[in-house]
PDB file of C-alpha atoms in Angstrom:
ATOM      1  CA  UNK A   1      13.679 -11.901 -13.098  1.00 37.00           C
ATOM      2  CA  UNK A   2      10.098 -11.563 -13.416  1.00 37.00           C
ATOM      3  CA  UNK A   3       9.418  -7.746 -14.927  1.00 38.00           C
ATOM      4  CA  UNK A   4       6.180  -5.456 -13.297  1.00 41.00           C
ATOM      5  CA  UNK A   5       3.940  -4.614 -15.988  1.00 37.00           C
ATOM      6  CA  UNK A   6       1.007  -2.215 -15.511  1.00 38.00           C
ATOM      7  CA  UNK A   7      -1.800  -3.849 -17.176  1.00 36.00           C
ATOM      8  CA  UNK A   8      -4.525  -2.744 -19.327  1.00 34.00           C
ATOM      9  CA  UNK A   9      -7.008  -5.939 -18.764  1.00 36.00           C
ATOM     10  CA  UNK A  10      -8.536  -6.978 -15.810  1.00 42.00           C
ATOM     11  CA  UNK A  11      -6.230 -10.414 -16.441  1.00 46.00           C
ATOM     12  CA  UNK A  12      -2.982  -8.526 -16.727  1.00 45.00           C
ATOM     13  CA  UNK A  13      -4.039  -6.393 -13.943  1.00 52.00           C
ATOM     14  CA  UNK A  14      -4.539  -9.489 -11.509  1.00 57.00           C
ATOM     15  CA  UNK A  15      -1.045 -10.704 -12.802  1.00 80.00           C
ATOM     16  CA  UNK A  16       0.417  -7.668 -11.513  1.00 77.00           C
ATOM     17  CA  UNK A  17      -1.626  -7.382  -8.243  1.00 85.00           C
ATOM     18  CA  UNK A  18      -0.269 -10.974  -7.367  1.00 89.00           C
ATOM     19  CA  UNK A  19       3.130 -10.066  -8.358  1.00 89.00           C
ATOM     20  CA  UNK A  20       3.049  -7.292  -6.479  1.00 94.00           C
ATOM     21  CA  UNK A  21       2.286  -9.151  -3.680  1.00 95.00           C
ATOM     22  CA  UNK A  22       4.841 -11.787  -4.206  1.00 96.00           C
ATOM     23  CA  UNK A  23       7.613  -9.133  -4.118  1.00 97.00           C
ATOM     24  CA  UNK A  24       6.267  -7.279  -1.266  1.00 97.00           C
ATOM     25  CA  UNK A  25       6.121 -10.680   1.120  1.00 97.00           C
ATOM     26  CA  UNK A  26       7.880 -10.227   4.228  1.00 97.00           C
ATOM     27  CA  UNK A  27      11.515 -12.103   5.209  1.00 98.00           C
ATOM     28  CA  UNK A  28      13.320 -12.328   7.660  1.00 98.00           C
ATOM     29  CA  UNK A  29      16.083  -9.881   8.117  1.00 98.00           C
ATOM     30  CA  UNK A  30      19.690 -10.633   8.358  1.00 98.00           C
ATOM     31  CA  UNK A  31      23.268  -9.516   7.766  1.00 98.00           C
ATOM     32  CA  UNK A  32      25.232 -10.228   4.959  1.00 98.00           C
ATOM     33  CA  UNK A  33      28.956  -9.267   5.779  1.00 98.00           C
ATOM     34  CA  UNK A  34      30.397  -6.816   8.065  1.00 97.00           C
ATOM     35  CA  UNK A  35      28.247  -3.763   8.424  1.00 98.00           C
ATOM     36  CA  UNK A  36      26.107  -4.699   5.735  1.00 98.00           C
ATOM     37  CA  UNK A  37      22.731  -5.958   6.841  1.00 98.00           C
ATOM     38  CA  UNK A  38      19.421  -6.995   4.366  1.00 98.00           C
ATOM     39  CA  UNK A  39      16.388  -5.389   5.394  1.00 98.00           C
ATOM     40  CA  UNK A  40      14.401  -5.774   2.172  1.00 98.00           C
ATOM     41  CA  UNK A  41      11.459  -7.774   1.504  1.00 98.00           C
ATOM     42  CA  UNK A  42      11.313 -11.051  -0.680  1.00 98.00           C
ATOM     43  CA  UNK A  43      11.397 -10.088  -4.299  1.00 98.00           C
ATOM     44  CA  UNK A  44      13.005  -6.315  -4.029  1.00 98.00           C
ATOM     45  CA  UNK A  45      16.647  -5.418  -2.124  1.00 98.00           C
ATOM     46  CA  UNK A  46      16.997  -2.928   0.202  1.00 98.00           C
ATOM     47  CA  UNK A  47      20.676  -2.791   2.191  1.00 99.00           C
ATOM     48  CA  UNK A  48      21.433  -1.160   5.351  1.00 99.00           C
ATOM     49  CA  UNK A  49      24.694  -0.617   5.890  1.00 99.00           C
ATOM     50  CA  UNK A  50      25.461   0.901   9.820  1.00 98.00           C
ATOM     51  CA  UNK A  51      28.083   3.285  11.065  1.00 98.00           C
ATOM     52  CA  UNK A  52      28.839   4.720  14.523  1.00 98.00           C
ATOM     53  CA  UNK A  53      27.517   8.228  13.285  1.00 98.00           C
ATOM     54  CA  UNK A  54      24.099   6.704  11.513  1.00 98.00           C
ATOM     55  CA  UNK A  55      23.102   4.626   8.954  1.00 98.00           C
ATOM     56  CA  UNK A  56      22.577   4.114   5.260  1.00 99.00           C
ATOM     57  CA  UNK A  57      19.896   2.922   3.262  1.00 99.00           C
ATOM     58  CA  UNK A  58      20.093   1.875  -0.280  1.00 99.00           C
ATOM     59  CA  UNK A  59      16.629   1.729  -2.137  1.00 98.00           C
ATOM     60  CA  UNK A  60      12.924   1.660  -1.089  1.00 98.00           C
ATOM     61  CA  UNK A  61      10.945  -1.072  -2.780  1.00 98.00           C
ATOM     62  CA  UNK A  62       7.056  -0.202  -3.642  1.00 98.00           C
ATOM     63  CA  UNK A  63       5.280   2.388  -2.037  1.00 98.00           C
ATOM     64  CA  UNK A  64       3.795  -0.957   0.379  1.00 98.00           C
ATOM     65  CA  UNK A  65       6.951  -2.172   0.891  1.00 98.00           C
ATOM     66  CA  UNK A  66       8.158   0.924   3.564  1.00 98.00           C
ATOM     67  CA  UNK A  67       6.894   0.019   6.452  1.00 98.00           C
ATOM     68  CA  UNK A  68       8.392  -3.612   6.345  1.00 98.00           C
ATOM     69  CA  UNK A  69      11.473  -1.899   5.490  1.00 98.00           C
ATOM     70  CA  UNK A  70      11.229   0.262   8.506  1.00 98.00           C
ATOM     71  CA  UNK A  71      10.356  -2.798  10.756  1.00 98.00           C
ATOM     72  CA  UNK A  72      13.332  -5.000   9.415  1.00 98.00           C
ATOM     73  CA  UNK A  73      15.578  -2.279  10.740  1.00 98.00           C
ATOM     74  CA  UNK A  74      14.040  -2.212  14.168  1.00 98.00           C
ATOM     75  CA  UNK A  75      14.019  -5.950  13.873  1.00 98.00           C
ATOM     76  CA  UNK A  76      17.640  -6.053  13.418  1.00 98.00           C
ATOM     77  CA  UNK A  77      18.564  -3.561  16.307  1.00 98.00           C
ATOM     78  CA  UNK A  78      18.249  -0.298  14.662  1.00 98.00           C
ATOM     79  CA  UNK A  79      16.745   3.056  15.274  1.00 98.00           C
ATOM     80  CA  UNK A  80      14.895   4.630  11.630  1.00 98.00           C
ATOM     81  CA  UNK A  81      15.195   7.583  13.123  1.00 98.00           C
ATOM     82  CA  UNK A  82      19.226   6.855  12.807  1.00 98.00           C
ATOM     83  CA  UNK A  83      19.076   6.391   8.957  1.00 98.00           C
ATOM     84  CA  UNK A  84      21.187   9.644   7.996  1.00 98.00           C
ATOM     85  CA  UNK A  85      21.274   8.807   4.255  1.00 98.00           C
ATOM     86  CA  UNK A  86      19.199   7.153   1.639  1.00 98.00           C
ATOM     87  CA  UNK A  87      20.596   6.297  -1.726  1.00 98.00           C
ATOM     88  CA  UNK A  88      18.855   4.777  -4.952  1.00 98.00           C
ATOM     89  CA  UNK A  89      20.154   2.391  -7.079  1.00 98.00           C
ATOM     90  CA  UNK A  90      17.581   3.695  -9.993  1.00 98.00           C
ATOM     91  CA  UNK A  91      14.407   5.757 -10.367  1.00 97.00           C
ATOM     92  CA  UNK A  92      11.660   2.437 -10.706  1.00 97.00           C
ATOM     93  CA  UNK A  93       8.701   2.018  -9.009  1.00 96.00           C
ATOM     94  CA  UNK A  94      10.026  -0.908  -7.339  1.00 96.00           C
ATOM     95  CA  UNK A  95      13.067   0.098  -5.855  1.00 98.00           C
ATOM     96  CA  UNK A  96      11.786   4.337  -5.142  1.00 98.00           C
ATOM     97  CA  UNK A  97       8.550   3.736  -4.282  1.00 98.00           C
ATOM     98  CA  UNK A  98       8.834   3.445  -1.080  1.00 98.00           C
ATOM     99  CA  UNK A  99      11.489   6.547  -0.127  1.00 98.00           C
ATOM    100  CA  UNK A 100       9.446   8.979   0.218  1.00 98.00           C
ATOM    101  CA  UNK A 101       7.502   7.096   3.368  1.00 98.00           C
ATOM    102  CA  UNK A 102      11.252   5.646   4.123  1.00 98.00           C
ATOM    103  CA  UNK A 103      12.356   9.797   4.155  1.00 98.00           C
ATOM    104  CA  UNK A 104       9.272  11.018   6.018  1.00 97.00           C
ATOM    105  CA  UNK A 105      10.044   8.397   8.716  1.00 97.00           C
ATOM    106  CA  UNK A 106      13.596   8.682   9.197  1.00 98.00           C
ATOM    107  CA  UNK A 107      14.460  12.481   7.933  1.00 97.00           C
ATOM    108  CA  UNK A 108      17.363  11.195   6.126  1.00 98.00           C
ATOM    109  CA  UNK A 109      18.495  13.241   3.022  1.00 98.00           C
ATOM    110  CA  UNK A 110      17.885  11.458  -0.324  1.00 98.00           C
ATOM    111  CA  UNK A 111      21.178  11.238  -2.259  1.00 98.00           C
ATOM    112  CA  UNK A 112      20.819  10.274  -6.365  1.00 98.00           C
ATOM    113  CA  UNK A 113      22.561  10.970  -9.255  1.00 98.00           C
ATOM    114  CA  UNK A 114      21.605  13.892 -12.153  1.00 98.00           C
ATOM    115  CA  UNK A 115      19.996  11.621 -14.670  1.00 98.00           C
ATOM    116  CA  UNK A 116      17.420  10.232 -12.120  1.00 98.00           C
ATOM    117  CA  UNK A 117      16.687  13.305 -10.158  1.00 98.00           C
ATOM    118  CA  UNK A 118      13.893  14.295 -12.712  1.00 97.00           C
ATOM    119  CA  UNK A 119      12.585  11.047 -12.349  1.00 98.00           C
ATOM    120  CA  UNK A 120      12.860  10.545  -8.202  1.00 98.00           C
ATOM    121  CA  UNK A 121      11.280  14.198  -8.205  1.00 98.00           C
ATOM    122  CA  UNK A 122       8.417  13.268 -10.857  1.00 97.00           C
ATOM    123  CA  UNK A 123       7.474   9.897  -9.599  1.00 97.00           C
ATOM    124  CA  UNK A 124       7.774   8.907 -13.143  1.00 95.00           C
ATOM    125  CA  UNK A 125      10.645   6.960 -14.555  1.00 92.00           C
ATOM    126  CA  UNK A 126      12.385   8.415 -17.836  1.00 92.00           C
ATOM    127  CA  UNK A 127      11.820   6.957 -20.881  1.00 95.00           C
ATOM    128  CA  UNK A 128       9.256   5.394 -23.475  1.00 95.00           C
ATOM    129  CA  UNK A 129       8.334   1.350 -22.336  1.00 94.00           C
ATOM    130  CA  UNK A 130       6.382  -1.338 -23.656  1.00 92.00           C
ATOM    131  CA  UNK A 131       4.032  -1.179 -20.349  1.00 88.00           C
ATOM    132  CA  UNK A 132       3.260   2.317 -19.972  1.00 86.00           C
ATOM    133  CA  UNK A 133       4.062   4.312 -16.967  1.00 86.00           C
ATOM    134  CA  UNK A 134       5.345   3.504 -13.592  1.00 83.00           C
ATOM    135  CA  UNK A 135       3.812   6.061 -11.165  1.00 93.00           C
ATOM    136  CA  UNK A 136       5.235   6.483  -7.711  1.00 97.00           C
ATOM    137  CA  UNK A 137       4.944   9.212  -4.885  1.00 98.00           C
ATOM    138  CA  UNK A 138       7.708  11.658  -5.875  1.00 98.00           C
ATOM    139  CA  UNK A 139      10.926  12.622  -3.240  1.00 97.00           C
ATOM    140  CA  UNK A 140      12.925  15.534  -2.557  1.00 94.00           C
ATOM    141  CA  UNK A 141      16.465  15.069  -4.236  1.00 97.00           C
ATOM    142  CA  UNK A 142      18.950  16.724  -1.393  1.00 98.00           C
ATOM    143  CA  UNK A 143      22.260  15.980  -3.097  1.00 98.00           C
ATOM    144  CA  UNK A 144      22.985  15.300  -6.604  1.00 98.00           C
ATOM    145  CA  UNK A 145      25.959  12.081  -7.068  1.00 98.00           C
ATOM    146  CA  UNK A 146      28.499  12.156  -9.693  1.00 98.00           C
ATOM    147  CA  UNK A 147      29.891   9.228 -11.161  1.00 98.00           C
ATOM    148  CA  UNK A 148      32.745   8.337  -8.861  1.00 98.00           C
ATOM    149  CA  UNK A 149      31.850  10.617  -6.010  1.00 98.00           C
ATOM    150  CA  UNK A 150      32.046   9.337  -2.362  1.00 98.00           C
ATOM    151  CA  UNK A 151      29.439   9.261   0.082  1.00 98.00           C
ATOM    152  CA  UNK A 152      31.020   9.302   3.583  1.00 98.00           C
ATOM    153  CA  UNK A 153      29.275   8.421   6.488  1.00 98.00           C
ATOM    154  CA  UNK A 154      30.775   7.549  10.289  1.00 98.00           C
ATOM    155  CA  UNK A 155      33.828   5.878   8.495  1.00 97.00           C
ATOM    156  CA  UNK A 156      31.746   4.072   5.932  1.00 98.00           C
ATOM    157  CA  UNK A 157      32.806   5.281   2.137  1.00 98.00           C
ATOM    158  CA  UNK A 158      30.519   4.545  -1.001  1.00 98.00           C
ATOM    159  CA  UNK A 159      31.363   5.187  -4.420  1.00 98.00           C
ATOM    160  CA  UNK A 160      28.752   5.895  -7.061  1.00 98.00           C
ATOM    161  CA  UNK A 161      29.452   4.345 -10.301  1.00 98.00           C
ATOM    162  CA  UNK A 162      26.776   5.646 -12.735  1.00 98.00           C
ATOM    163  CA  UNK A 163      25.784   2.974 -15.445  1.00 98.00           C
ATOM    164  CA  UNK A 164      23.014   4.882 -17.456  1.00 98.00           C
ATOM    165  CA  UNK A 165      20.511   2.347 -19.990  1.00 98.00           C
ATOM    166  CA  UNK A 166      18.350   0.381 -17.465  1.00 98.00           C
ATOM    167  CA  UNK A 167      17.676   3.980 -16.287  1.00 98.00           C
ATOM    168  CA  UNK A 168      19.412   7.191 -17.570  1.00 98.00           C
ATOM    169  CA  UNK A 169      21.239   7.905 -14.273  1.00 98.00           C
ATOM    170  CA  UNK A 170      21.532   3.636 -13.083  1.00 98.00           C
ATOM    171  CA  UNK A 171      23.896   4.054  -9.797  1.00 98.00           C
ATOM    172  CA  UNK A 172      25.689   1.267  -8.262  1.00 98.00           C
ATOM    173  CA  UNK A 173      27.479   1.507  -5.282  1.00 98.00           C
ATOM    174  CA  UNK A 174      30.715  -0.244  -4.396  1.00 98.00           C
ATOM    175  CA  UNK A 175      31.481   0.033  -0.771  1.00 98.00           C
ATOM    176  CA  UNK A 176      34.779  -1.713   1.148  1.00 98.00           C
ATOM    177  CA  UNK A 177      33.792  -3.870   3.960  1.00 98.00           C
ATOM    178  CA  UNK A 178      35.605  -5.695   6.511  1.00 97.00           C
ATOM    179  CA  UNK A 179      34.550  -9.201   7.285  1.00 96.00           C
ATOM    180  CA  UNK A 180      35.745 -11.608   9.430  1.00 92.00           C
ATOM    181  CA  UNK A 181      38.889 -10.611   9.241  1.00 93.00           C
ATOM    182  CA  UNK A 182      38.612  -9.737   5.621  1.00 95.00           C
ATOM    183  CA  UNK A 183      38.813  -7.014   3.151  1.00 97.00           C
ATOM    184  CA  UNK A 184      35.955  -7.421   0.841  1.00 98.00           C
ATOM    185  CA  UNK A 185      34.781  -4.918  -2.396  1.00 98.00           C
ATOM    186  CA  UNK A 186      30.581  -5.036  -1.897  1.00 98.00           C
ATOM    187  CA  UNK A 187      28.914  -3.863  -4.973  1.00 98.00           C
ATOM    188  CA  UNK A 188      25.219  -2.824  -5.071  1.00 98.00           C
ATOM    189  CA  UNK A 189      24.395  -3.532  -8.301  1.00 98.00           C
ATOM    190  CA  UNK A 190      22.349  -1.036  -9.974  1.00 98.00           C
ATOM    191  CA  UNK A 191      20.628  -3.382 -13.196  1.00 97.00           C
ATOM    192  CA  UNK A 192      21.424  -3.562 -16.690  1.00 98.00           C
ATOM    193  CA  UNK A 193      18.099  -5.454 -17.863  1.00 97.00           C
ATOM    194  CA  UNK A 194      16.139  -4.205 -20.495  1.00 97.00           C
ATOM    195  CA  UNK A 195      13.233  -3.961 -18.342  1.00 92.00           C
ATOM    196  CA  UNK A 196      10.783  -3.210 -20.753  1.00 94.00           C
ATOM    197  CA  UNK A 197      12.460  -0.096 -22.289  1.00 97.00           C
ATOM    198  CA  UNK A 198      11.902   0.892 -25.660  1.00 98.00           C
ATOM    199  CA  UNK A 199      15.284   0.274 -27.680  1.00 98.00           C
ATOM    200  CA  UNK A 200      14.129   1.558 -30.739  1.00 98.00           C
ATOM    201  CA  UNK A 201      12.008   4.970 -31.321  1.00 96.00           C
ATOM    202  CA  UNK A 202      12.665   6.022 -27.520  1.00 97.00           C
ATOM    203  CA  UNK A 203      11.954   9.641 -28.193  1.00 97.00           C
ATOM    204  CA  UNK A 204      12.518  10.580 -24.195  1.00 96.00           C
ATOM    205  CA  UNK A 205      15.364   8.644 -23.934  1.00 98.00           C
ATOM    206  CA  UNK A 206      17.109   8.815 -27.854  1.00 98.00           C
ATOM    207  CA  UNK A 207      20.867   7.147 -26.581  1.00 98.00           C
ATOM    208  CA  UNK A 208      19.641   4.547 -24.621  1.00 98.00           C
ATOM    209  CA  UNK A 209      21.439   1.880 -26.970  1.00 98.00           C
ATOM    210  CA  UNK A 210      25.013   3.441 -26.721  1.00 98.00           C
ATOM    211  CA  UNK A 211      24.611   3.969 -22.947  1.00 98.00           C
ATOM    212  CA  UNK A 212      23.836   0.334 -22.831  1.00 98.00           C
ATOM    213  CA  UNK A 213      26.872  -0.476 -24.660  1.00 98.00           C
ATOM    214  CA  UNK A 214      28.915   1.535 -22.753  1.00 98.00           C
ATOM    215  CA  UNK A 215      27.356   0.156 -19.583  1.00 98.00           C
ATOM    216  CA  UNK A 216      28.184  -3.576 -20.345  1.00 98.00           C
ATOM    217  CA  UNK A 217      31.755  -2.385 -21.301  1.00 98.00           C
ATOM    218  CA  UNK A 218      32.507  -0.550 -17.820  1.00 98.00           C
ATOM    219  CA  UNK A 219      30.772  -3.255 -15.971  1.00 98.00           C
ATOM    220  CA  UNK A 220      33.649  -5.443 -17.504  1.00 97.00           C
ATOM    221  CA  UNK A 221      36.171  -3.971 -15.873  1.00 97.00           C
ATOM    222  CA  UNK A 222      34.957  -3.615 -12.547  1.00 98.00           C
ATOM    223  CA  UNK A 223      35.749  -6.098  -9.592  1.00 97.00           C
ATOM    224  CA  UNK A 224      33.893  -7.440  -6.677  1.00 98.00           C
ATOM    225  CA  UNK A 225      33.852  -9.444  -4.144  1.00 98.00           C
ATOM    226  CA  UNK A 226      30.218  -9.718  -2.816  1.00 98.00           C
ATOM    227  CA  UNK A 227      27.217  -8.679  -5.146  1.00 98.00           C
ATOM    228  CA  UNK A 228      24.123  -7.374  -4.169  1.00 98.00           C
ATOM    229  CA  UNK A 229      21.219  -6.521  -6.240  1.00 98.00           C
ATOM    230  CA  UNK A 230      17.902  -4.679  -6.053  1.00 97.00           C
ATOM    231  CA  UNK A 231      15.894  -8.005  -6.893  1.00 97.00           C
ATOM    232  CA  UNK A 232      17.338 -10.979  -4.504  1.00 98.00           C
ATOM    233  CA  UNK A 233      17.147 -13.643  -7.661  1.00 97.00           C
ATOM    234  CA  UNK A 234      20.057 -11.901  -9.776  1.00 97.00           C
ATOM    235  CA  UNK A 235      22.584 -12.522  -7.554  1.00 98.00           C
ATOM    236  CA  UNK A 236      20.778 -15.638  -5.758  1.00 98.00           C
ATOM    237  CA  UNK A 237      20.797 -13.876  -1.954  1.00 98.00           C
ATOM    238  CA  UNK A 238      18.114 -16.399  -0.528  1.00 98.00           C
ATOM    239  CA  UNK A 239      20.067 -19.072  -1.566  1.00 98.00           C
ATOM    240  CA  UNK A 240      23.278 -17.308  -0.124  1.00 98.00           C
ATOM    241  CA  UNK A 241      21.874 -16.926   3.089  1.00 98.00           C
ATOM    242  CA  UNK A 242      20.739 -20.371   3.338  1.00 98.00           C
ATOM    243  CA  UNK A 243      24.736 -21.522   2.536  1.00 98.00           C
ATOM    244  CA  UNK A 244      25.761 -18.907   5.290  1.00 97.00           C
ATOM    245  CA  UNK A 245      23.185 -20.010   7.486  1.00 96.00           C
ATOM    246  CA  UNK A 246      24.838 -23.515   7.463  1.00 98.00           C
ATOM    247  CA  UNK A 247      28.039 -22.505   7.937  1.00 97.00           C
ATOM    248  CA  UNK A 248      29.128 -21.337   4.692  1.00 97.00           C
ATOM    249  CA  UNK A 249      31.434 -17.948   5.796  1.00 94.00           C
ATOM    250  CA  UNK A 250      32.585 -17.708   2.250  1.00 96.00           C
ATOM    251  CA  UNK A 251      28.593 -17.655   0.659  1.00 98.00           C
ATOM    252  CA  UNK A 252      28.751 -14.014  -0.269  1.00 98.00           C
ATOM    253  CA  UNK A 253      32.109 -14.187  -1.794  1.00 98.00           C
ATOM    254  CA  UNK A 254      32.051 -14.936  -5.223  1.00 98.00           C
ATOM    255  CA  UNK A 255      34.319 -12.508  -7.480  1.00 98.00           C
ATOM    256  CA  UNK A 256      32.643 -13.981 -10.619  1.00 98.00           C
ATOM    257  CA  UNK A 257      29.609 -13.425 -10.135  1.00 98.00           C
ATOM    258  CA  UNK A 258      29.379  -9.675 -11.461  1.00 98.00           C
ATOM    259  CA  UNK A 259      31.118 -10.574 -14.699  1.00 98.00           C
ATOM    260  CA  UNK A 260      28.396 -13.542 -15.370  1.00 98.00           C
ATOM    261  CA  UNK A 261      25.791 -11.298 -14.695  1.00 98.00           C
ATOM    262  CA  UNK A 262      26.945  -8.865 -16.897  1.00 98.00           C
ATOM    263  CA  UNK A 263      27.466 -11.437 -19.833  1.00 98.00           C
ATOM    264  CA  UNK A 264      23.406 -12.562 -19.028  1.00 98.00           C
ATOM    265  CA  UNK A 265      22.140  -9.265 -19.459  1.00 98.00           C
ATOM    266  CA  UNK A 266      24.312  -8.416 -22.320  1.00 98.00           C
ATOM    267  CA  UNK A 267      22.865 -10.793 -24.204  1.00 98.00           C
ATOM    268  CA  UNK A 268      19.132 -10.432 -23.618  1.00 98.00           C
ATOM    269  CA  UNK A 269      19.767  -6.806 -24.615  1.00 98.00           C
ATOM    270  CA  UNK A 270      21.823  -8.027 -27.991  1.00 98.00           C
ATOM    271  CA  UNK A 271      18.825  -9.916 -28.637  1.00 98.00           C
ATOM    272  CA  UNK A 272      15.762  -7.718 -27.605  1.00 98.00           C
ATOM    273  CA  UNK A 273      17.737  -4.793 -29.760  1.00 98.00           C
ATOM    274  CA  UNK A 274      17.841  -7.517 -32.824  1.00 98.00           C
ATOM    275  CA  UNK A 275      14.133  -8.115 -32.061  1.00 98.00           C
ATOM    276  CA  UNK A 276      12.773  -4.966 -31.674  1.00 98.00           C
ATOM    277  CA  UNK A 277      14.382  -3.725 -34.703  1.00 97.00           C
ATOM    278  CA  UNK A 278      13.267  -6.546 -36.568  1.00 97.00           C
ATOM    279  CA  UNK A 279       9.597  -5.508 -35.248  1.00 95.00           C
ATOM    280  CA  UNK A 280      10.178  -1.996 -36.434  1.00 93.00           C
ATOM    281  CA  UNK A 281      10.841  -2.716 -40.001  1.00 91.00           C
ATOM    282  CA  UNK A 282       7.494  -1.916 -42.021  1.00 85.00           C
TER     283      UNK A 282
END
């Protein structure tokens, strides 16, 4: 996954322009399984998931990427103005830039758990990086989410599963779906990267190694059938889509696939923790 830096030479600054770019590059729209539709753009995941009584939106992308958000749900069908509820899988740049456009347009109440409300109502993310600062326009938090609270809506039933270390307050959201005649576990996966956070000396963030630890160890133990994440490339939805496309009904459905992302990321952090120690010895 390639990580956003905010650059302090006109060369780094280019980089991030064209990555910037890159992620923000419209696709086509499509549903996933059941009620569960992509609407994001081509580097950053955004998931509507419909219900009789309104919708749901899960994450914003950049500040730019809103309005293609917006027109992937009116490409697919939808009414914004029907989006009842957004929800945030953590409080980055590129995955809450774009809510408080997303909110202004649709009136929908931002949902988010306590450990990223500061951030969502800063526009700053929490916690000392190796980049800097990620700036975007700050929201209004409605409803604080506890870890293992449900979020109803027209039938549909999410359950927050807080995972603090990529972010202090990291929410996934495991939702059941029924698919073609199935009964599927969907998990929006939150991100357990080390995304450029400080491991060692984070004075804003102090436990940001145990909650790391801890995160990898829940993440263990929790099942899924279909995994979606805020970038596309972690759980490979392009290529997915181009299996389902061809007549793969099973693409999606890979109850592995959380545990081997899990082991990927555990390991990068293992060894940027080893490294960044190593860095910090005089």
């Amino acid at each position: 996954m390639t990580v956003l830096l905010f650059a302090s030479t006109p060369a780094l600054a280019q980089t991030e322009a064209d990555t910037r770019v890159e992620w923000n590059r419209a696709v086509q729209p499509f549903t996933v399984v059941g009620n569960v539709h992509f609407v994001g753009v081509a580097g950053l995941g955004a998931y509507l998931i419909t219900t009789p009584e309104g919708h749901i939106l899960i994450d914003g992308g950049l500040p730019e990427s809103a309005p293609r958000i917006i027109q992937s749900i009116r490409d697919l069908g939808f009414d914004p103005a029907d989006v009842r509820i957004l929800l945030n899988t953590h409080a980055h740049l590129d995955h809450a830039g774009g809510l408080s456009e997303i909110q202004a347009v649709t009136g929908a109440r931002i949902m988010a758990s306590e450990g990223d409300r500061g951030a969502l109502e800063r526009g700053r993310h929490h916690g000392l990086t190796n980049y800097g600062t990620w700036w975007f326009p700050p929201v209004r938090v409605d409803e604080i989410v506890a870890d293992g609270q449900v979020v109803e809506l027209g039938g549909v039933r999410l359950t927050a599963i807080v995972t603090p270390g990529h972010t202090a307050g990291c929410t996934n959201w495991s939702l059941p779906v029924e698919d073609r005649g199935r009964n599927l576990t969907v998990l929006f996966f939150c991100s357990a990267s080390i995304g450029g956070n400080l491991l060692v000396g984070n004075s804003e963030y102090p436990n940001i190694v145990d909650d790391y630890r801890q995160t990898f160890e829940r993440l263990a133990q929790i099942e899924a059938d279909v995994v979606l994440a805020n970038h596309p490339d972690i759980a490979d939805l392009f290529e997915r889509r181009e299996r389902l496309m061809a007549g793969d009904d099973e693409a999606f459905v890979d109850p592995s696939a959380l545990g081997a992302i899990t082991e990927t990321f555990r390991q990068a952090f293992e060894a940027g923790l080893e490294r960044q120690t190593r860095d910090a010895q005089p």
